[in-house]
Coordinates of N, CA and C in Angstrom, one line a residue:
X244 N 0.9 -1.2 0.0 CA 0.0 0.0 0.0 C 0.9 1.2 0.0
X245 N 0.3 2.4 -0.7 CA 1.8 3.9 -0.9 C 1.0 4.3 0.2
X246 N 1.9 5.3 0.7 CA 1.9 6.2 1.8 C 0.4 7.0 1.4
X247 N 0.6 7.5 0.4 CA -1.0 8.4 -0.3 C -2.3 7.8 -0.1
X248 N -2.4 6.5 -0.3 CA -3.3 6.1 0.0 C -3.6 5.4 1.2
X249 N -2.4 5.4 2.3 CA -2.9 5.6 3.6 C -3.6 6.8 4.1
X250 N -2.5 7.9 3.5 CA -3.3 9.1 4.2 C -3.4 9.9 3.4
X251 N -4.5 9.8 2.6 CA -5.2 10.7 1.8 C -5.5 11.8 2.6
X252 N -5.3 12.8 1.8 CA -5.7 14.7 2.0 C -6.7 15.0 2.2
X253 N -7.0 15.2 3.3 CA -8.6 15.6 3.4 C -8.9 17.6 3.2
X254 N -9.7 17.4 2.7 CA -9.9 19.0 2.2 C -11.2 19.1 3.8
X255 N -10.9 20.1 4.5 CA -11.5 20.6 5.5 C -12.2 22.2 4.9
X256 N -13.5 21.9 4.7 CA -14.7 23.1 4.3 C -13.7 24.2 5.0
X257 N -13.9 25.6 4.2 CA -13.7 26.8 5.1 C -14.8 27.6 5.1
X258 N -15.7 28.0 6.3 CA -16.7 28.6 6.5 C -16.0 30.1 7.1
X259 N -16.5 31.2 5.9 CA -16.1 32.0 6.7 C -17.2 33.2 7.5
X260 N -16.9 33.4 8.2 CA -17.8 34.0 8.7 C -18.9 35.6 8.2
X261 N -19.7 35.4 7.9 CA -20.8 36.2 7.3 C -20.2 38.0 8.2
X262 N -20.2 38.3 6.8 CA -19.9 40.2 7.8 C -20.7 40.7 8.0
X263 N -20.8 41.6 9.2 CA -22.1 41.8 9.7 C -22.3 43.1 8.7
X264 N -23.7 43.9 8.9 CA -23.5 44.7 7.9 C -23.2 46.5 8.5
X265 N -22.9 46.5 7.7 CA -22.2 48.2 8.9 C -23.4 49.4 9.2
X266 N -22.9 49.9 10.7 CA -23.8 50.7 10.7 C -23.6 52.0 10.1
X267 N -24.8 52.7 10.5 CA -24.4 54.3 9.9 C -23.6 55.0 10.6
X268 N -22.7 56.1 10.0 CA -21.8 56.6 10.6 C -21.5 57.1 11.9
X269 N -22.9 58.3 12.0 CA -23.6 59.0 12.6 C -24.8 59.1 13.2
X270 N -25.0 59.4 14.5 CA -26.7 59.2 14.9 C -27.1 60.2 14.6
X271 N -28.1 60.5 14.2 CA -29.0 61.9 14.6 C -29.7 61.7 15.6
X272 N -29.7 61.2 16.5 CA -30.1 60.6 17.9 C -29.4 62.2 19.1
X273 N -28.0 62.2 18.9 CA -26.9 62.6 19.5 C -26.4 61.5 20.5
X274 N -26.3 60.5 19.8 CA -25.3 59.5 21.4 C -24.3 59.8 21.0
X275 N -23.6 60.3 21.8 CA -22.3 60.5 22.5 C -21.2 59.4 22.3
X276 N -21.6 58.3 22.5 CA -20.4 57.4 22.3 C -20.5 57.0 20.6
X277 N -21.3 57.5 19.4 CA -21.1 57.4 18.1 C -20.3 58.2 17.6
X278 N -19.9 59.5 18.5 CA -19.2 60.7 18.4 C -17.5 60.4 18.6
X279 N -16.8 60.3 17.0 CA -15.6 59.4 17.0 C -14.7 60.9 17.6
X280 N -15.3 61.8 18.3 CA -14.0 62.6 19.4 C -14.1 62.3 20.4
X281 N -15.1 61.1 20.9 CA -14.9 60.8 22.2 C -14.6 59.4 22.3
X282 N -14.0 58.8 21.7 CA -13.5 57.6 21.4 C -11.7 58.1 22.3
X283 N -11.6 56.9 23.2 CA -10.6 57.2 23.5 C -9.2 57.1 22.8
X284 N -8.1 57.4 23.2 CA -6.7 57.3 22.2 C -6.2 56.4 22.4
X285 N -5.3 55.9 21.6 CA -4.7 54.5 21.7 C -3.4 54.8 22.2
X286 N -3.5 53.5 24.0 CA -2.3 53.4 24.5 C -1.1 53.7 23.9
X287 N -0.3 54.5 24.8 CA 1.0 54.5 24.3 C 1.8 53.1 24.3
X288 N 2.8 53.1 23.0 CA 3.8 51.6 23.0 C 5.1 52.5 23.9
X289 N 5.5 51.2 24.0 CA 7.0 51.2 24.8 C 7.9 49.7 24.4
X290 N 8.9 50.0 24.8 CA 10.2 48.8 24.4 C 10.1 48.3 25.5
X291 N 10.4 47.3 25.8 CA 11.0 46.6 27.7 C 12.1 45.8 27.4
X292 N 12.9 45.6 28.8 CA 14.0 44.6 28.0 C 13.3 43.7 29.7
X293 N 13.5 42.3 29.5 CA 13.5 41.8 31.4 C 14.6 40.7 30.8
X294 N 14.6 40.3 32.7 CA 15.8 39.7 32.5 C 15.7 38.6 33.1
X295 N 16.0 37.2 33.5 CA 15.5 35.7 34.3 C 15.9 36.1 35.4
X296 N 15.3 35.7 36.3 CA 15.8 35.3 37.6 C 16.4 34.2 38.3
X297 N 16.6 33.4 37.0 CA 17.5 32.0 37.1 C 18.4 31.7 36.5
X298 N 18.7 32.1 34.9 CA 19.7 32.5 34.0 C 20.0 33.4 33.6
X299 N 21.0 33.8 33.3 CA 21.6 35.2 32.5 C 21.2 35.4 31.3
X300 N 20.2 35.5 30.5 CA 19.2 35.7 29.9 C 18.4 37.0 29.6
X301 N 18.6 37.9 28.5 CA 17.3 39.2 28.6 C 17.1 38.6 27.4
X302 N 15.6 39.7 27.2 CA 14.5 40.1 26.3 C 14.0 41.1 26.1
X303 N 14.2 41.2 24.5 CA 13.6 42.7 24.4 C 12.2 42.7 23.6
X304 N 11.2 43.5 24.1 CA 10.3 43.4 23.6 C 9.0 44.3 23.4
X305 N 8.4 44.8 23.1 CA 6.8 45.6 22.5 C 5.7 45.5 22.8
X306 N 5.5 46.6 23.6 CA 3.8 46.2 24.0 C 3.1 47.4 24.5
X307 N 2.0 47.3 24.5 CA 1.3 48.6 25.1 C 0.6 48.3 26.2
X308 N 0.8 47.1 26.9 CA 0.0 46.8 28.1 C 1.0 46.0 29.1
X309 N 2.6 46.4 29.7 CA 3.3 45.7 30.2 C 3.3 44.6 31.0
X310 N 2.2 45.4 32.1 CA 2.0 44.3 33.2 C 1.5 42.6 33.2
X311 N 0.5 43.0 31.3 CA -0.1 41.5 31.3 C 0.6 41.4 30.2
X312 N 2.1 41.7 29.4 CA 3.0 41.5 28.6 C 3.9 40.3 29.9
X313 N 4.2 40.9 30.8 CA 5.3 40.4 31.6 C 4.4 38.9 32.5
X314 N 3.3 39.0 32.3 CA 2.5 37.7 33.6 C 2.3 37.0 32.3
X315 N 2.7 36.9 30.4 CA 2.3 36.0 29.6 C 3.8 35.3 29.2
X316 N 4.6 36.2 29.6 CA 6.2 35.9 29.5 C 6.3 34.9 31.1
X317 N 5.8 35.2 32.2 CA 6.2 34.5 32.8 C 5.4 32.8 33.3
X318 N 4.5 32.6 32.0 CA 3.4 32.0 32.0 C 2.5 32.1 32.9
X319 N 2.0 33.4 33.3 CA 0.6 33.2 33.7 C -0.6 33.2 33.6
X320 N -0.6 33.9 31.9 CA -1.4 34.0 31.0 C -0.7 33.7 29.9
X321 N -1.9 33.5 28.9 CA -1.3 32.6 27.6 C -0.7 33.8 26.9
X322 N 0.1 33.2 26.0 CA 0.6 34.3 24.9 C 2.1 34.5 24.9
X323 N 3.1 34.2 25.7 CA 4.2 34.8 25.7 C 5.3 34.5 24.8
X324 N 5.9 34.6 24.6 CA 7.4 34.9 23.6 C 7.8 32.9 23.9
X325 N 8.1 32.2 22.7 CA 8.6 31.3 22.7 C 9.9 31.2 23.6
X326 N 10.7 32.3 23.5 CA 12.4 32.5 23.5 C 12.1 32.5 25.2
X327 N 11.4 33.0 25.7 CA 11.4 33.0 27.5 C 10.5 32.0 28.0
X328 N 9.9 31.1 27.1 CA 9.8 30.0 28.3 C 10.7 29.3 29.4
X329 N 11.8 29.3 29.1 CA 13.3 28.5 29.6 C 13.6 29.6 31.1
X330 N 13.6 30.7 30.9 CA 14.0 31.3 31.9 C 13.0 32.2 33.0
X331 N 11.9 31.5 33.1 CA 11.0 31.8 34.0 C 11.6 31.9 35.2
X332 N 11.2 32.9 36.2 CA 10.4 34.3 36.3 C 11.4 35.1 35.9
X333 N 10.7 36.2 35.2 CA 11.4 37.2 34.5 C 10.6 38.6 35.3
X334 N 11.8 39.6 35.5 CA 11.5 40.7 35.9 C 12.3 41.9 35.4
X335 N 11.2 42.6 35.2 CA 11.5 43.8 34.6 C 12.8 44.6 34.8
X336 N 13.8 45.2 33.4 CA 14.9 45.4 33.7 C 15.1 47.1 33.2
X337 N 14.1 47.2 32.1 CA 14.2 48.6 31.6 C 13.0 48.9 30.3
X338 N 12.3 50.0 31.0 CA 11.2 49.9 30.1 C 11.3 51.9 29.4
X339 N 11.3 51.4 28.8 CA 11.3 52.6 27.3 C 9.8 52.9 26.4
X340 N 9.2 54.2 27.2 CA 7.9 54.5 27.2 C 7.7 55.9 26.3
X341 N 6.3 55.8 25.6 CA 6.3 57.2 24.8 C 6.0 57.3 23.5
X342 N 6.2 55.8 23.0 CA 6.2 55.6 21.2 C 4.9 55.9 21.0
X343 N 4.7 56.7 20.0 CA 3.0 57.0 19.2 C 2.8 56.4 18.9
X344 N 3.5 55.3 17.9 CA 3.2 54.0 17.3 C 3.5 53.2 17.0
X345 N 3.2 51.7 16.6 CA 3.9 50.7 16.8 C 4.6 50.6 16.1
X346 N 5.3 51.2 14.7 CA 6.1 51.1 14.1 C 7.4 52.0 14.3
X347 N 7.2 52.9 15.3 CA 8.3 53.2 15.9 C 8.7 52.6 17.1
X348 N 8.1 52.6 17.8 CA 8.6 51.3 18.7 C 9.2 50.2 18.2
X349 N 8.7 49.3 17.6 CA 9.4 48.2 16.5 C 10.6 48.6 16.1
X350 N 11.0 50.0 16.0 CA 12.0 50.2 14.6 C 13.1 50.3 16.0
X351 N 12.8 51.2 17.0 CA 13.4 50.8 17.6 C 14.0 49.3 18.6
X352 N 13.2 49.0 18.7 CA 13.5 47.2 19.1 C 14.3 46.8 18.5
X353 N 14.0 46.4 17.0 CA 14.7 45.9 15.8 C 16.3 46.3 15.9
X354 N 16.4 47.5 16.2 CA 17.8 48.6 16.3 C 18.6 47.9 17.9
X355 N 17.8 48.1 18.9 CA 18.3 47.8 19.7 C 18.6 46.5 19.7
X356 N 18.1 45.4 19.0 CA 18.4 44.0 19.2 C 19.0 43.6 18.1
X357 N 19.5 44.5 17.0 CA 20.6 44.2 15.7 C 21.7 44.9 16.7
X358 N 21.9 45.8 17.5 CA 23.3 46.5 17.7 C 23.7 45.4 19.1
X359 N 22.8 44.9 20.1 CA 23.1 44.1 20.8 C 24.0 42.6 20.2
X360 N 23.3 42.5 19.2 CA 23.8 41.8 18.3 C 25.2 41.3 17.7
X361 N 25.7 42.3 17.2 CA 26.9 42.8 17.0 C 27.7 43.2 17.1
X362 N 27.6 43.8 18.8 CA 28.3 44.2 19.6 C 29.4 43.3 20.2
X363 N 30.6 43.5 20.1 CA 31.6 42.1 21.0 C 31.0 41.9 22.7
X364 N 31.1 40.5 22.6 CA 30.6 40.4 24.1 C 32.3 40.0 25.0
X365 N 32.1 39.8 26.1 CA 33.0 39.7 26.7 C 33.4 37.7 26.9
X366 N 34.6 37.4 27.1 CA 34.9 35.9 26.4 C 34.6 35.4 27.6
X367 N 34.3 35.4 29.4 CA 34.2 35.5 30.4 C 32.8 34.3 30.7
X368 N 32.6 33.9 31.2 CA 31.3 33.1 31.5 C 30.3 34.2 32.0
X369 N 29.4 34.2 31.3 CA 28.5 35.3 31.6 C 27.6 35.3 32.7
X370 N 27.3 36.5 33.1 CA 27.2 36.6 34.7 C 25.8 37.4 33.7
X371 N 24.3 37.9 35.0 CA 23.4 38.8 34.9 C 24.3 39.8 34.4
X372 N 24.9 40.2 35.1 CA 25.7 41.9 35.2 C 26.2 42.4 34.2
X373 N 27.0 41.1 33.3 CA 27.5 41.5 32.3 C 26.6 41.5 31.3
X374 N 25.6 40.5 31.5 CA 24.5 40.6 30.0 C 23.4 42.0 30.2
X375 N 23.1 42.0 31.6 CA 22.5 43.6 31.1 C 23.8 44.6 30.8
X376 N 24.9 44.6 31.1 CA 26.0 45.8 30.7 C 25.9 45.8 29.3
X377 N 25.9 44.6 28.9 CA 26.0 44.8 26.9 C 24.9 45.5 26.2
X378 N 23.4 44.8 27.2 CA 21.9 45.5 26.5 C 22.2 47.2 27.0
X379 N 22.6 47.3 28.0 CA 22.6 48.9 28.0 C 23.9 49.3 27.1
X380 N 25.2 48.9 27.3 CA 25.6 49.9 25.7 C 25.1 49.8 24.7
X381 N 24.6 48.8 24.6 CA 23.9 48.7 23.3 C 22.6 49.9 22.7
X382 N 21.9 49.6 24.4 CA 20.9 51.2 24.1 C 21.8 52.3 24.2
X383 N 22.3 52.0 24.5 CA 23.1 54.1 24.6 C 23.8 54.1 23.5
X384 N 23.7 53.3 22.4 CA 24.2 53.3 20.7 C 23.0 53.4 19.8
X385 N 22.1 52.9 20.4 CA 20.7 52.8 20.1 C 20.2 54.8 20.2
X386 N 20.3 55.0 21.3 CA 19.8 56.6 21.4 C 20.4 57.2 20.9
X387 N 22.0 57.0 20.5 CA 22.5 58.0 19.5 C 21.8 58.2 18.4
X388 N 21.6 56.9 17.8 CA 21.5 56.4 16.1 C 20.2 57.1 15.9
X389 N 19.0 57.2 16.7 CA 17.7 57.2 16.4 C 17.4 58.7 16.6
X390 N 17.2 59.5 16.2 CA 16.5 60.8 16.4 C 15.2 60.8 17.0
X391 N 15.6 61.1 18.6 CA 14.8 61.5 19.5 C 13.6 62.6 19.2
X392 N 14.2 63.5 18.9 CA 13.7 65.2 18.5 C 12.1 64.8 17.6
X393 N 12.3 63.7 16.5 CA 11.3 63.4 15.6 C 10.0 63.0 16.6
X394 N 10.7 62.0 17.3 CA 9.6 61.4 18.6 C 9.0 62.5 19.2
X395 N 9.9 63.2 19.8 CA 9.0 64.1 20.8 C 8.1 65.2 19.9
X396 N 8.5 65.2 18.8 CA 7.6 66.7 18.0 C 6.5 66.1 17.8
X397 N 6.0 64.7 18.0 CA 5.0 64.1 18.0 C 3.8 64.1 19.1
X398 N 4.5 65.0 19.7 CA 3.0 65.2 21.3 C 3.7 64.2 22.2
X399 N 4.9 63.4 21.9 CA 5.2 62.2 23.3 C 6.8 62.5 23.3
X400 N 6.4 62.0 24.5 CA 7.8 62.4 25.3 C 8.5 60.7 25.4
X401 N 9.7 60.2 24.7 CA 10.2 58.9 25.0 C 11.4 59.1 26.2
X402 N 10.7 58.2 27.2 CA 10.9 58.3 28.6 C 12.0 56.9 28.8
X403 N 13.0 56.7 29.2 CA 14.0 55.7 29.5 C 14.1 55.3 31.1
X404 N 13.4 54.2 31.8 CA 13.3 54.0 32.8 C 14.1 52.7 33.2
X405 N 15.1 52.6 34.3 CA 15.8 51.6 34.7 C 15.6 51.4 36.4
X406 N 14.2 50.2 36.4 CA 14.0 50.1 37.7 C 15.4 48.8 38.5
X407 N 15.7 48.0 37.3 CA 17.1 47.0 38.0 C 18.3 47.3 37.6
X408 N 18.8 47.7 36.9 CA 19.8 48.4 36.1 C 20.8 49.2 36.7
X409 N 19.9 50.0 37.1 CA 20.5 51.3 37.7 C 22.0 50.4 39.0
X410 N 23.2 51.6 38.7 CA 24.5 51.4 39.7 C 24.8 49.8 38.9
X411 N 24.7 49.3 37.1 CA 25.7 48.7 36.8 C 26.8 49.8 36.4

């Protein structure tokens, strides 16, 4: 018997789901929540880096809702980053707040985790200390490179916060 006609291909129907139909723009009612200026703004993004509290280990990463970014990284909600399952619990090492939008945030990530990258590390068995020392030169080559000034003329202010960090 061939392999194919043990396990023939099954085509699985795709049902997609019926769109609902749209409403009208505007009430003439006057409700207030149809009124797209009272629609609230969309959270600000930020960068984070955390770091394991079992191995020498960081992560950098994107989110606009940290608290339940960091409880899906540390499995307590679904969702987290493949790369930190291994180094549970993870705690916050430096969070970078203020991006308008996700594609500046991203661009920054991307930047900070290419220059981390290719940065020489030290030939030493690596210690916490020394792997956050590389992610922060790495950001302080990162804030040269990127034009701040553009960010801020945006209405936000990009804020650089180091709650474990601080006195490497």
């Amino acid at each position: 018997m061939s392999l194919t006609a043990a396990f023939r291909a099954a085509k699985i129907p795709r049902i997609l789901p019926s769109k609902p139909d749209k409403a009208p723009a505007a009430s003439v009612s006057g409700d207030p929540s149809a009124d797209p200026a009272n629609k609230k703004a969309a959270p600000p993004w930020c960068v984070y880096l955390i770091a394991s509290s079992r191995i020498p280990r960081t992560y950098v990463g994107v989110t606009t809702d940290f608290p339940r970014r960091l409880r899906q990284h540390n499995g307590e909600l679904k969702g987290g980053a493949k790369a930190t399952c291994a180094g549970s619990p993870w705690n916050l090492a430096c969070l970078i707040e203020g991006f308008a939008s996700r594609s500046e945030a991203c661009e920054f990530e991307s930047k900070w985790k290419n220059i981390s990258k290719k940065m020489a590390r030290k030939r030493n068995e690596p210690s916490m200390k020394s792997v956050l020392q590389h992610r922060e030169a790495a950001l302080s080559r990162v804030e040269t490179s990127i034009d701040f000034s553009q960010l801020k003329s945006n209405g936000t202010q990009v804020e650089v916060i180091y709650p474990y960090c601080t006195g490497i």
